[in-house]
Amino acid sequence: MAFELPDLPYAHDALASKGMSAETLEFHHDKHHNAYVVNGNKAIEGTQWAGKSLEEIIQGTYDASAVAQNGIFNNISQLWNHNQFWEMMGPGANAMPSELEKALVENFGSVDKFKDEFKAAGAGQFGSGWAWLVKAKDGSLKVTKTENGVNPVCFGQTTLLGCDVWEHSYYIDFRNARPDYLTNFLDNLVNWENVASRM
Ligand code: FE2
């Protein structure tokens, strides 16, 4: 059974007043995410990975020693990353559930310190990639950054929040200002209830 492009969990223009335009979502979801679905399906066809879950393929094809990951990994990991990304944002109120706030204070000192660390990770990722908030195997919360399609699944971490810092995610709305895009993401776009539900 081939993978499918999931619908956005909201209308294309639902985030426009919060700094992510309908045009961005038309390109990012309908074109870029769809390309990962189409190319990922093509890449696994007739291989041992056909019929496996996204997570099984990601963990099975990630090569920590490789300079560059292969086409199966790149497309399937990006398919998974974007599936998560749309769910992590939302048009509604974005009040942070108290259990998440408490965990961020325990692990980072304050919510603002977590946000600063997350923004620094995203802004400091050279080239394309992602910034993440993860729950490590020891239960602690950590901010990480990864290149291209690499994600926390590769390292057996639980993904709580991810921000796409590929240029296709911010260039229409923020041009080259990646730090402003990250600030807006954390302050206006994140669905903190979704993040808390992943803990
Ligand atoms: Fe993307």
Coordinates of C-alpha atoms and ligand atoms in Angstrom, one line a residue:
M1 CA 0.0 0.0 0.0
A2 CA 1.5 3.2 -1.1
F3 CA 1.9 6.2 1.2
E4 CA -0.5 9.1 0.7
L5 CA -0.3 12.8 1.1
P6 CA -2.4 13.7 4.2
D7 CA -4.7 16.7 3.9
L8 CA -3.7 19.7 5.9
P9 CA -5.5 19.7 9.3
Y10 CA -6.8 23.2 8.5
A11 CA -7.5 25.4 5.4
H12 CA -4.6 26.7 3.4
D13 CA -5.4 30.3 4.5
A14 CA -6.0 29.3 8.1
L15 CA -2.5 30.4 9.3
A16 CA -2.2 33.5 7.1
S17 CA -3.1 35.9 10.0
K18 CA -0.4 34.2 12.1
G19 CA 2.4 34.6 9.6
M20 CA 2.2 31.6 7.3
S21 CA 0.5 32.5 4.1
A22 CA -1.8 30.4 1.9
E23 CA 0.8 30.7 -0.9
T24 CA 3.4 29.1 1.4
L25 CA 1.1 26.2 2.3
E26 CA 0.1 25.7 -1.3
F27 CA 3.7 25.3 -2.3
H28 CA 5.0 23.6 0.9
H29 CA 2.2 21.1 1.4
D30 CA 0.8 20.6 -2.1
K31 CA 4.1 20.7 -4.0
H32 CA 7.0 19.9 -1.7
H33 CA 5.4 17.5 0.7
N34 CA 3.6 15.8 -2.2
A35 CA 6.9 15.4 -4.0
Y36 CA 8.3 13.5 -1.0
V37 CA 5.3 11.2 -1.1
V38 CA 5.5 10.5 -4.9
N39 CA 9.3 10.1 -4.9
G40 CA 9.3 8.1 -1.6
N41 CA 6.8 5.6 -3.1
K42 CA 8.8 5.3 -6.3
A43 CA 12.0 4.8 -4.3
I44 CA 10.7 1.9 -2.2
E45 CA 8.8 0.1 -4.9
G46 CA 10.1 -3.4 -5.4
T47 CA 12.6 -3.1 -2.4
Q48 CA 12.6 -4.7 1.0
W49 CA 11.0 -1.5 2.3
A50 CA 7.7 -1.7 0.4
G51 CA 4.9 -2.4 2.9
K52 CA 7.0 -1.2 5.9
S53 CA 6.0 1.7 8.1
L54 CA 7.6 5.2 7.7
E55 CA 9.4 4.8 11.0
E56 CA 10.8 1.3 10.1
I57 CA 12.1 2.6 6.8
I58 CA 13.7 5.7 8.5
Q59 CA 15.4 3.7 11.2
G60 CA 16.4 0.9 8.7
T61 CA 17.9 3.2 6.0
Y62 CA 19.6 6.0 8.2
D63 CA 23.3 5.7 7.9
A64 CA 25.1 7.6 10.7
S65 CA 28.5 7.2 9.0
A66 CA 27.4 8.4 5.5
V67 CA 28.3 11.9 4.2
A68 CA 24.9 12.0 2.5
Q69 CA 21.8 9.8 3.0
N70 CA 20.3 7.8 0.1
G71 CA 17.1 8.6 -1.8
I72 CA 14.9 6.2 0.1
F73 CA 15.9 7.8 3.4
N74 CA 15.7 11.4 2.2
N75 CA 12.2 11.1 0.7
I76 CA 10.6 8.9 3.4
S77 CA 12.1 10.9 6.3
Q78 CA 10.9 14.2 4.7
L79 CA 7.4 12.6 4.2
W80 CA 7.3 11.8 7.9
N81 CA 8.7 15.2 9.0
H82 CA 6.0 17.1 7.1
N83 CA 3.2 14.8 8.4
Q84 CA 4.3 15.9 11.9
F85 CA 4.9 19.6 11.0
W86 CA 1.4 20.4 9.9
E87 CA 0.0 18.9 13.1
M88 CA 2.4 20.9 15.3
M89 CA 0.8 24.2 14.1
G90 CA -2.7 25.4 14.3
P91 CA -5.0 28.4 13.8
G92 CA -6.5 28.3 17.2
A93 CA -5.4 29.6 20.6
N94 CA -1.9 28.4 21.4
A95 CA -1.8 28.4 25.2
M96 CA 0.7 26.1 26.6
P97 CA -0.6 23.2 28.8
S98 CA 0.8 23.4 32.3
E99 CA 2.5 20.0 32.2
L100 CA 4.5 21.1 29.2
E101 CA 5.4 24.4 30.7
K102 CA 6.6 22.6 33.9
A103 CA 8.7 20.2 31.9
L104 CA 10.3 23.1 29.9
V105 CA 11.1 25.0 33.1
E106 CA 12.6 21.9 34.6
N107 CA 14.8 21.1 31.6
F108 CA 15.7 24.6 30.3
G109 CA 15.2 27.0 33.3
S110 CA 12.3 28.8 31.7
V111 CA 10.1 28.8 28.6
D112 CA 12.0 31.8 27.2
K113 CA 15.3 29.9 27.6
F114 CA 13.8 27.0 25.7
K115 CA 12.6 29.3 23.0
D116 CA 16.1 31.0 22.8
E117 CA 17.8 27.6 22.5
F118 CA 15.3 26.4 19.8
K119 CA 15.7 29.6 17.8
A120 CA 19.5 29.3 18.0
A121 CA 19.4 25.7 16.8
G122 CA 17.2 26.6 13.8
A123 CA 19.1 29.7 12.9
G124 CA 22.4 27.9 13.3
Q125 CA 21.6 24.9 11.1
F126 CA 23.8 25.5 8.1
G127 CA 21.8 24.9 5.0
S128 CA 18.6 22.9 4.9
G129 CA 17.3 21.0 8.0
W130 CA 15.2 21.0 11.1
A131 CA 15.2 22.3 14.7
W132 CA 13.6 19.9 17.2
L133 CA 12.4 19.6 20.8
V134 CA 12.9 15.9 21.7
K135 CA 12.4 13.6 24.7
A136 CA 15.7 11.7 24.9
K137 CA 15.9 8.0 26.0
D138 CA 16.7 9.1 29.5
G139 CA 13.5 11.1 29.7
S140 CA 15.1 14.6 29.5
L141 CA 14.0 17.2 27.0
K142 CA 16.6 18.5 24.6
V143 CA 16.8 20.9 21.7
T144 CA 18.6 19.5 18.6
K145 CA 19.1 20.4 15.0
T146 CA 19.5 18.1 12.0
E147 CA 20.5 18.4 8.4
N148 CA 18.2 17.8 5.4
G149 CA 15.7 15.1 6.3
V150 CA 17.4 13.6 9.4
N151 CA 15.0 13.5 12.3
P152 CA 14.7 12.2 15.9
V153 CA 13.4 8.8 14.8
C154 CA 16.9 8.1 13.6
F155 CA 18.2 8.4 17.2
G156 CA 15.3 6.7 19.0
Q157 CA 14.1 10.0 20.5
T158 CA 10.5 11.1 20.9
T159 CA 9.6 14.0 18.7
L160 CA 7.8 16.8 20.6
L161 CA 8.2 19.7 18.2
G162 CA 9.9 20.3 14.9
C163 CA 10.5 23.4 12.8
D164 CA 11.3 23.1 9.1
V165 CA 14.2 25.5 8.3
W166 CA 14.5 24.6 4.6
E167 CA 14.2 27.8 2.6
H168 CA 10.9 26.6 1.0
S169 CA 9.3 26.9 4.5
Y170 CA 10.0 30.6 5.0
Y171 CA 11.1 32.4 1.8
I172 CA 7.7 33.5 0.6
D173 CA 6.7 35.1 3.9
F174 CA 10.0 36.0 5.5
R175 CA 12.5 36.1 2.6
N176 CA 15.9 35.4 4.0
A177 CA 15.0 36.3 7.6
R178 CA 15.1 32.7 9.1
P179 CA 15.4 34.0 12.7
D180 CA 12.2 36.0 12.3
Y181 CA 10.4 33.0 10.9
L182 CA 11.5 30.9 13.9
T183 CA 10.4 33.6 16.4
N184 CA 7.0 33.8 14.7
F185 CA 6.7 30.0 14.6
L186 CA 7.2 29.7 18.4
D187 CA 5.2 32.8 19.4
N188 CA 2.2 32.4 17.0
L189 CA 2.0 29.1 15.1
V190 CA 2.8 26.2 17.4
N191 CA -0.1 24.1 18.7
W192 CA 1.3 23.5 22.2
E193 CA -1.5 21.1 23.0
N194 CA -0.2 18.9 20.2
V195 CA 3.4 19.2 21.5
A196 CA 2.2 18.3 25.1
S197 CA 0.2 15.3 23.7
R198 CA 3.5 13.8 22.4
M199 CA 5.2 13.7 25.8
Ligands
FE2_1 FE 9.6 21.4 4.1

